[in-house]
Amino acid sequence: MDYLEIGQRIKKYRKLRKLSQEQLAEKVNISPTHMSHIETGATKLSLQVLVDLALTLNTTTDSLLFSQSSPSRQKLADAVMNSDERQAAFLDKVITGMKEFL
């Protein structure tokens, strides 16, 4: 398991959510130093911290643990995750409609 890659994915999601390391650390009840070490791959993270990070970052543990095989799927997921409620509702209708025609 490549903890540096996991840390970089956590960092990517943290930045997408516009959170500092300190803010994210506070939300998952760990120290900012521990958060920094997780993102740099200098330390392993516990299963509980992984789950807490995924929940706080509004993503899945799989997306933090594994690289996405399809960049377009990840781009689409990121676009949806970074939309407000109105935008998300619209995207849902568009995607559902488009899937019916495929």
mmCIF file of N, CA and C in Angstrom:
data_model
loop_
_atom_site.group_PDB
_atom_site.id
_atom_site.type_symbol
_atom_site.label_atom_id
_atom_site.label_comp_id
_atom_site.label_asym_id
_atom_site.label_seq_id
_atom_site.Cartn_x
_atom_site.Cartn_y
_atom_site.Cartn_z
ATOM 1 N N MET A 1 0.842 -1.170 0.000
ATOM 2 C CA MET A 1 0.000 0.000 0.000
ATOM 3 C C MET A 1 0.891 1.238 0.000
ATOM 4 N N ASP A 2 0.616 2.172 -0.908
ATOM 5 C CA ASP A 2 1.426 3.374 -1.048
ATOM 6 C C ASP A 2 0.781 4.511 -0.253
ATOM 7 N N TYR A 3 1.303 4.761 0.939
ATOM 8 C CA TYR A 3 0.711 5.771 1.817
ATOM 9 C C TYR A 3 0.908 7.192 1.298
ATOM 10 N N LEU A 4 1.947 7.415 0.500
ATOM 11 C CA LEU A 4 2.128 8.735 -0.102
ATOM 12 C C LEU A 4 1.004 9.019 -1.093
ATOM 13 N N GLU A 5 0.670 8.046 -1.918
ATOM 14 C CA GLU A 5 -0.428 8.226 -2.877
ATOM 15 C C GLU A 5 -1.752 8.434 -2.162
ATOM 16 N N ILE A 6 -1.990 7.674 -1.105
ATOM 17 C CA ILE A 6 -3.216 7.858 -0.321
ATOM 18 C C ILE A 6 -3.251 9.275 0.247
ATOM 19 N N GLY A 7 -2.132 9.706 0.805
ATOM 20 C CA GLY A 7 -2.049 11.051 1.359
ATOM 21 C C GLY A 7 -2.297 12.126 0.318
ATOM 22 N N GLN A 8 -1.789 11.911 -0.888
ATOM 23 C CA GLN A 8 -1.999 12.896 -1.954
ATOM 24 C C GLN A 8 -3.461 12.942 -2.390
ATOM 25 N N ARG A 9 -4.135 11.792 -2.375
ATOM 26 C CA ARG A 9 -5.564 11.789 -2.705
ATOM 27 C C ARG A 9 -6.353 12.500 -1.608
ATOM 28 N N ILE A 10 -5.995 12.283 -0.356
ATOM 29 C CA ILE A 10 -6.653 12.980 0.748
ATOM 30 C C ILE A 10 -6.454 14.484 0.588
ATOM 31 N N LYS A 11 -5.242 14.875 0.271
ATOM 32 C CA LYS A 11 -4.931 16.303 0.073
ATOM 33 C C LYS A 11 -5.770 16.888 -1.060
ATOM 34 N N LYS A 12 -5.900 16.132 -2.152
ATOM 35 C CA LYS A 12 -6.685 16.603 -3.295
ATOM 36 C C LYS A 12 -8.136 16.858 -2.876
ATOM 37 N N TYR A 13 -8.727 15.907 -2.157
ATOM 38 C CA TYR A 13 -10.108 16.084 -1.715
ATOM 39 C C TYR A 13 -10.228 17.212 -0.699
ATOM 40 N N ARG A 14 -9.240 17.349 0.166
ATOM 41 C CA ARG A 14 -9.254 18.441 1.154
ATOM 42 C C ARG A 14 -9.265 19.785 0.448
ATOM 43 N N LYS A 15 -8.422 19.915 -0.563
ATOM 44 C CA LYS A 15 -8.353 21.180 -1.296
ATOM 45 C C LYS A 15 -9.630 21.430 -2.093
ATOM 46 N N LEU A 16 -10.219 20.369 -2.646
ATOM 47 C CA LEU A 16 -11.489 20.519 -3.354
ATOM 48 C C LEU A 16 -12.585 21.052 -2.428
ATOM 49 N N ARG A 17 -12.511 20.654 -1.165
ATOM 50 C CA ARG A 17 -13.506 21.094 -0.173
ATOM 51 C C ARG A 17 -13.111 22.416 0.485
ATOM 52 N N LYS A 18 -11.979 22.965 0.012
ATOM 53 C CA LYS A 18 -11.482 24.257 0.503
ATOM 54 C C LYS A 18 -11.253 24.248 2.016
ATOM 55 N N LEU A 19 -10.616 23.177 2.476
ATOM 56 C CA LEU A 19 -10.281 23.033 3.894
ATOM 57 C C LEU A 19 -8.770 23.100 4.068
ATOM 58 N N SER A 20 -8.339 23.710 5.151
ATOM 59 C CA SER A 20 -6.916 23.665 5.502
ATOM 60 C C SER A 20 -6.645 22.333 6.201
ATOM 61 N N GLN A 21 -5.369 21.996 6.332
ATOM 62 C CA GLN A 21 -5.022 20.787 7.085
ATOM 63 C C GLN A 21 -5.550 20.897 8.509
ATOM 64 N N GLU A 22 -5.424 22.067 9.088
ATOM 65 C CA GLU A 22 -5.873 22.275 10.468
ATOM 66 C C GLU A 22 -7.382 22.073 10.592
ATOM 67 N N GLN A 23 -8.146 22.606 9.637
ATOM 68 C CA GLN A 23 -9.598 22.450 9.683
ATOM 69 C C GLN A 23 -10.009 20.992 9.547
ATOM 70 N N LEU A 24 -9.384 20.287 8.597
ATOM 71 C CA LEU A 24 -9.715 18.881 8.408
ATOM 72 C C LEU A 24 -9.314 18.066 9.627
ATOM 73 N N ALA A 25 -8.143 18.331 10.175
ATOM 74 C CA ALA A 25 -7.691 17.615 11.369
ATOM 75 C C ALA A 25 -8.678 17.796 12.512
ATOM 76 N N GLU A 26 -9.166 19.009 12.688
ATOM 77 C CA GLU A 26 -10.128 19.279 13.760
ATOM 78 C C GLU A 26 -11.420 18.503 13.540
ATOM 79 N N LYS A 27 -11.881 18.449 12.292
ATOM 80 C CA LYS A 27 -13.134 17.747 11.982
ATOM 81 C C LYS A 27 -13.040 16.239 12.218
ATOM 82 N N VAL A 28 -11.840 15.672 12.040
ATOM 83 C CA VAL A 28 -11.686 14.221 12.239
ATOM 84 C C VAL A 28 -11.017 13.892 13.570
ATOM 85 N N ASN A 29 -10.828 14.934 14.384
ATOM 86 C CA ASN A 29 -10.333 14.764 15.748
ATOM 87 C C ASN A 29 -8.925 14.162 15.809
ATOM 88 N N ILE A 30 -8.037 14.703 14.955
ATOM 89 C CA ILE A 30 -6.621 14.340 15.027
ATOM 90 C C ILE A 30 -5.821 15.640 15.069
ATOM 91 N N SER A 31 -4.548 15.536 15.370
ATOM 92 C CA SER A 31 -3.724 16.742 15.424
ATOM 93 C C SER A 31 -3.358 17.205 14.008
ATOM 94 N N PRO A 32 -3.134 18.500 13.852
ATOM 95 C CA PRO A 32 -2.689 18.999 12.548
ATOM 96 C C PRO A 32 -1.377 18.337 12.091
ATOM 97 N N THR A 33 -0.497 18.039 13.037
ATOM 98 C CA THR A 33 0.760 17.367 12.694
ATOM 99 C C THR A 33 0.484 15.984 12.121
ATOM 100 N N HIS A 34 -0.430 15.248 12.754
ATOM 101 C CA HIS A 34 -0.783 13.916 12.250
ATOM 102 C C HIS A 34 -1.386 14.034 10.851
ATOM 103 N N MET A 35 -2.237 15.043 10.639
ATOM 104 C CA MET A 35 -2.841 15.257 9.322
ATOM 105 C C MET A 35 -1.754 15.511 8.286
ATOM 106 N N SER A 36 -0.790 16.321 8.629
ATOM 107 C CA SER A 36 0.325 16.608 7.726
ATOM 108 C C SER A 36 1.097 15.337 7.399
ATOM 109 N N HIS A 37 1.359 14.530 8.405
ATOM 110 C CA HIS A 37 2.096 13.281 8.198
ATOM 111 C C HIS A 37 1.310 12.296 7.329
ATOM 112 N N ILE A 38 -0.007 12.297 7.464
ATOM 113 C CA ILE A 38 -0.837 11.434 6.615
ATOM 114 C C ILE A 38 -0.707 11.873 5.161
ATOM 115 N N GLU A 39 -0.827 13.180 4.922
ATOM 116 C CA GLU A 39 -0.778 13.685 3.549
ATOM 117 C C GLU A 39 0.592 13.486 2.902
ATOM 118 N N THR A 40 1.650 13.479 3.682
ATOM 119 C CA THR A 40 2.986 13.298 3.117
ATOM 120 C C THR A 40 3.404 11.831 3.088
ATOM 121 N N GLY A 41 2.547 10.954 3.593
ATOM 122 C CA GLY A 41 2.853 9.531 3.603
ATOM 123 C C GLY A 41 3.865 9.139 4.656
ATOM 124 N N ALA A 42 4.130 10.038 5.605
ATOM 125 C CA ALA A 42 5.131 9.773 6.642
ATOM 126 C C ALA A 42 4.594 8.861 7.740
ATOM 127 N N THR A 43 3.290 8.671 7.765
ATOM 128 C CA THR A 43 2.686 7.802 8.779
ATOM 129 C C THR A 43 1.521 7.042 8.170
ATOM 130 N N LYS A 44 1.205 5.923 8.765
ATOM 131 C CA LYS A 44 0.036 5.148 8.359
ATOM 132 C C LYS A 44 -1.174 5.706 9.095
ATOM 133 N N LEU A 45 -2.333 5.577 8.484
ATOM 134 C CA LEU A 45 -3.530 6.038 9.162
ATOM 135 C C LEU A 45 -4.380 4.842 9.557
ATOM 136 N N SER A 46 -5.081 5.004 10.651
ATOM 137 C CA SER A 46 -5.934 3.922 11.141
ATOM 138 C C SER A 46 -7.194 3.829 10.285
ATOM 139 N N LEU A 47 -7.852 2.706 10.378
ATOM 140 C CA LEU A 47 -9.102 2.512 9.663
ATOM 141 C C LEU A 47 -10.128 3.552 10.091
ATOM 142 N N GLN A 48 -10.205 3.838 11.391
ATOM 143 C CA GLN A 48 -11.168 4.828 11.874
ATOM 144 C C GLN A 48 -10.885 6.208 11.299
ATOM 145 N N VAL A 49 -9.631 6.604 11.243
ATOM 146 C CA VAL A 49 -9.277 7.911 10.676
ATOM 147 C C VAL A 49 -9.615 7.932 9.187
ATOM 148 N N LEU A 50 -9.336 6.840 8.483
ATOM 149 C CA LEU A 50 -9.681 6.758 7.061
ATOM 150 C C LEU A 50 -11.175 6.954 6.852
ATOM 151 N N VAL A 51 -11.982 6.269 7.636
ATOM 152 C CA VAL A 51 -13.438 6.388 7.524
ATOM 153 C C VAL A 51 -13.874 7.809 7.856
ATOM 154 N N ASP A 52 -13.335 8.376 8.928
ATOM 155 C CA ASP A 52 -13.687 9.745 9.310
ATOM 156 C C ASP A 52 -13.303 10.741 8.228
ATOM 157 N N LEU A 53 -12.145 10.551 7.615
ATOM 158 C CA LEU A 53 -11.725 11.436 6.529
ATOM 159 C C LEU A 53 -12.674 11.323 5.340
ATOM 160 N N ALA A 54 -13.009 10.106 4.960
ATOM 161 C CA ALA A 54 -13.920 9.908 3.828
ATOM 162 C C ALA A 54 -15.270 10.568 4.088
ATOM 163 N N LEU A 55 -15.805 10.378 5.286
ATOM 164 C CA LEU A 55 -17.097 10.991 5.622
ATOM 165 C C LEU A 55 -17.002 12.512 5.600
ATOM 166 N N THR A 56 -15.955 13.052 6.200
ATOM 167 C CA THR A 56 -15.781 14.498 6.271
ATOM 168 C C THR A 56 -15.568 15.093 4.885
ATOM 169 N N LEU A 57 -14.851 14.383 4.034
ATOM 170 C CA LEU A 57 -14.571 14.874 2.685
ATOM 171 C C LEU A 57 -15.677 14.519 1.695
ATOM 172 N N ASN A 58 -16.718 13.875 2.200
ATOM 173 C CA ASN A 58 -17.882 13.512 1.391
ATOM 174 C C ASN A 58 -17.479 12.664 0.176
ATOM 175 N N THR A 59 -16.695 11.641 0.458
ATOM 176 C CA THR A 59 -16.260 10.725 -0.583
ATOM 177 C C THR A 59 -16.242 9.314 0.000
ATOM 178 N N THR A 60 -15.717 8.381 -0.737
ATOM 179 C CA THR A 60 -15.662 6.997 -0.257
ATOM 180 C C THR A 60 -14.245 6.642 0.175
ATOM 181 N N THR A 61 -14.154 5.637 0.999
ATOM 182 C CA THR A 61 -12.829 5.161 1.388
ATOM 183 C C THR A 61 -12.083 4.633 0.167
ATOM 184 N N ASP A 62 -12.802 4.010 -0.764
ATOM 185 C CA ASP A 62 -12.167 3.501 -1.982
ATOM 186 C C ASP A 62 -11.504 4.621 -2.771
ATOM 187 N N SER A 63 -12.169 5.772 -2.842
ATOM 188 C CA SER A 63 -11.583 6.870 -3.615
ATOM 189 C C SER A 63 -10.326 7.418 -2.951
ATOM 190 N N LEU A 64 -10.199 7.241 -1.646
ATOM 191 C CA LEU A 64 -8.987 7.663 -0.951
ATOM 192 C C LEU A 64 -7.894 6.606 -1.039
ATOM 193 N N LEU A 65 -8.283 5.344 -1.039
ATOM 194 C CA LEU A 65 -7.307 4.255 -1.046
ATOM 195 C C LEU A 65 -6.760 3.911 -2.429
ATOM 196 N N PHE A 66 -7.600 4.024 -3.444
ATOM 197 C CA PHE A 66 -7.224 3.530 -4.767
ATOM 198 C C PHE A 66 -7.284 4.635 -5.805
ATOM 199 N N SER A 67 -6.338 4.594 -6.748
ATOM 200 C CA SER A 67 -6.374 5.565 -7.835
ATOM 201 C C SER A 67 -7.559 5.230 -8.731
ATOM 202 N N GLN A 68 -8.123 6.239 -9.292
ATOM 203 C CA GLN A 68 -9.283 6.054 -10.162
ATOM 204 C C GLN A 68 -8.797 5.609 -11.535
ATOM 205 N N SER A 69 -9.401 4.567 -12.059
ATOM 206 C CA SER A 69 -8.972 4.043 -13.352
ATOM 207 C C SER A 69 -9.452 4.908 -14.505
ATOM 208 N N SER A 70 -10.495 5.662 -14.290
ATOM 209 C CA SER A 70 -11.046 6.480 -15.359
ATOM 210 C C SER A 70 -11.036 7.950 -14.943
ATOM 211 N N PRO A 71 -10.123 8.725 -15.530
ATOM 212 C CA PRO A 71 -10.064 10.144 -15.169
ATOM 213 C C PRO A 71 -11.378 10.875 -15.429
ATOM 214 N N SER A 72 -12.110 10.474 -16.466
ATOM 215 C CA SER A 72 -13.363 11.158 -16.765
ATOM 216 C C SER A 72 -14.405 10.898 -15.673
ATOM 217 N N ARG A 73 -14.424 9.703 -15.123
ATOM 218 C CA ARG A 73 -15.351 9.419 -14.023
ATOM 219 C C ARG A 73 -14.994 10.246 -12.792
ATOM 220 N N GLN A 74 -13.706 10.347 -12.508
ATOM 221 C CA GLN A 74 -13.277 11.132 -11.358
ATOM 222 C C GLN A 74 -13.607 12.606 -11.566
ATOM 223 N N LYS A 75 -13.394 13.093 -12.770
ATOM 224 C CA LYS A 75 -13.701 14.490 -13.073
ATOM 225 C C LYS A 75 -15.197 14.750 -12.897
ATOM 226 N N LEU A 76 -16.014 13.831 -13.357
ATOM 227 C CA LEU A 76 -17.459 13.958 -13.209
ATOM 228 C C LEU A 76 -17.857 13.916 -11.734
ATOM 229 N N ALA A 77 -17.275 12.979 -10.982
ATOM 230 C CA ALA A 77 -17.573 12.879 -9.558
ATOM 231 C C ALA A 77 -17.167 14.149 -8.822
ATOM 232 N N ASP A 78 -16.010 14.690 -9.162
ATOM 233 C CA ASP A 78 -15.552 15.925 -8.519
ATOM 234 C C ASP A 78 -16.481 17.092 -8.849
ATOM 235 N N ALA A 79 -16.948 17.156 -10.095
ATOM 236 C CA ALA A 79 -17.862 18.233 -10.491
ATOM 237 C C ALA A 79 -19.165 18.161 -9.697
ATOM 238 N N VAL A 80 -19.676 16.966 -9.520
ATOM 239 C CA VAL A 80 -20.911 16.793 -8.754
ATOM 240 C C VAL A 80 -20.675 17.129 -7.280
ATOM 241 N N MET A 81 -19.569 16.644 -6.727
ATOM 242 C CA MET A 81 -19.283 16.865 -5.307
ATOM 243 C C MET A 81 -19.055 18.342 -4.989
ATOM 244 N N ASN A 82 -18.616 19.111 -5.965
ATOM 245 C CA ASN A 82 -18.326 20.520 -5.734
ATOM 246 C C ASN A 82 -19.442 21.437 -6.211
ATOM 247 N N SER A 83 -20.629 20.899 -6.391
ATOM 248 C CA SER A 83 -21.759 21.716 -6.823
ATOM 249 C C SER A 83 -22.685 21.979 -5.646
ATOM 250 N N ASP A 84 -23.422 23.083 -5.748
ATOM 251 C CA ASP A 84 -24.403 23.364 -4.700
ATOM 252 C C ASP A 84 -25.648 22.505 -4.963
ATOM 253 N N GLU A 85 -26.637 22.614 -4.109
ATOM 254 C CA GLU A 85 -27.827 21.754 -4.215
ATOM 255 C C GLU A 85 -28.555 21.948 -5.546
ATOM 256 N N ARG A 86 -28.699 23.186 -5.976
ATOM 257 C CA ARG A 86 -29.386 23.480 -7.234
ATOM 258 C C ARG A 86 -28.628 22.874 -8.409
ATOM 259 N N GLN A 87 -27.320 23.056 -8.424
ATOM 260 C CA GLN A 87 -26.492 22.501 -9.493
ATOM 261 C C GLN A 87 -26.525 20.976 -9.477
ATOM 262 N N ALA A 88 -26.462 20.387 -8.295
ATOM 263 C CA ALA A 88 -26.479 18.927 -8.176
ATOM 264 C C ALA A 88 -27.798 18.360 -8.705
ATOM 265 N N ALA A 89 -28.913 19.025 -8.393
ATOM 266 C CA ALA A 89 -30.222 18.569 -8.874
ATOM 267 C C ALA A 89 -30.270 18.639 -10.406
ATOM 268 N N PHE A 90 -29.750 19.710 -10.955
ATOM 269 C CA PHE A 90 -29.714 19.855 -12.406
ATOM 270 C C PHE A 90 -28.834 18.779 -13.043
ATOM 271 N N LEU A 91 -27.645 18.572 -12.498
ATOM 272 C CA LEU A 91 -26.736 17.554 -13.030
ATOM 273 C C LEU A 91 -27.360 16.169 -12.963
ATOM 274 N N ASP A 92 -28.081 15.894 -11.883
ATOM 275 C CA ASP A 92 -28.752 14.606 -11.740
ATOM 276 C C ASP A 92 -29.748 14.396 -12.876
ATOM 277 N N LYS A 93 -30.536 15.432 -13.179
ATOM 278 C CA LYS A 93 -31.528 15.328 -14.262
ATOM 279 C C LYS A 93 -30.842 15.140 -15.616
ATOM 280 N N VAL A 94 -29.790 15.888 -15.846
ATOM 281 C CA VAL A 94 -29.070 15.783 -17.124
ATOM 282 C C VAL A 94 -28.468 14.394 -17.284
ATOM 283 N N ILE A 95 -27.790 13.931 -16.263
ATOM 284 C CA ILE A 95 -27.119 12.628 -16.349
ATOM 285 C C ILE A 95 -28.147 11.513 -16.510
ATOM 286 N N THR A 96 -29.223 11.565 -15.730
ATOM 287 C CA THR A 96 -30.272 10.546 -15.843
ATOM 288 C C THR A 96 -30.877 10.548 -17.231
ATOM 289 N N GLY A 97 -31.151 11.730 -17.758
ATOM 290 C CA GLY A 97 -31.717 11.834 -19.107
ATOM 291 C C GLY A 97 -30.766 11.312 -20.172
ATOM 292 N N MET A 98 -29.502 11.654 -20.053
ATOM 293 C CA MET A 98 -28.506 11.222 -21.035
ATOM 294 C C MET A 98 -28.327 9.695 -21.002
ATOM 295 N N LYS A 99 -28.356 9.104 -19.809
ATOM 296 C CA LYS A 99 -28.192 7.655 -19.710
ATOM 297 C C LYS A 99 -29.325 6.909 -20.398
ATOM 298 N N GLU A 100 -30.513 7.494 -20.397
ATOM 299 C CA GLU A 100 -31.658 6.844 -21.059
ATOM 300 C C GLU A 100 -31.451 6.761 -22.562
ATOM 301 N N PHE A 101 -30.726 7.711 -23.118
ATOM 302 C CA PHE A 101 -30.508 7.730 -24.561
ATOM 303 C C PHE A 101 -29.300 6.906 -25.003
ATOM 304 N N LEU A 102 -28.500 6.475 -24.077
ATOM 305 C CA LEU A 102 -27.292 5.707 -24.435
ATOM 306 C C LEU A 102 -27.576 4.229 -24.570
#
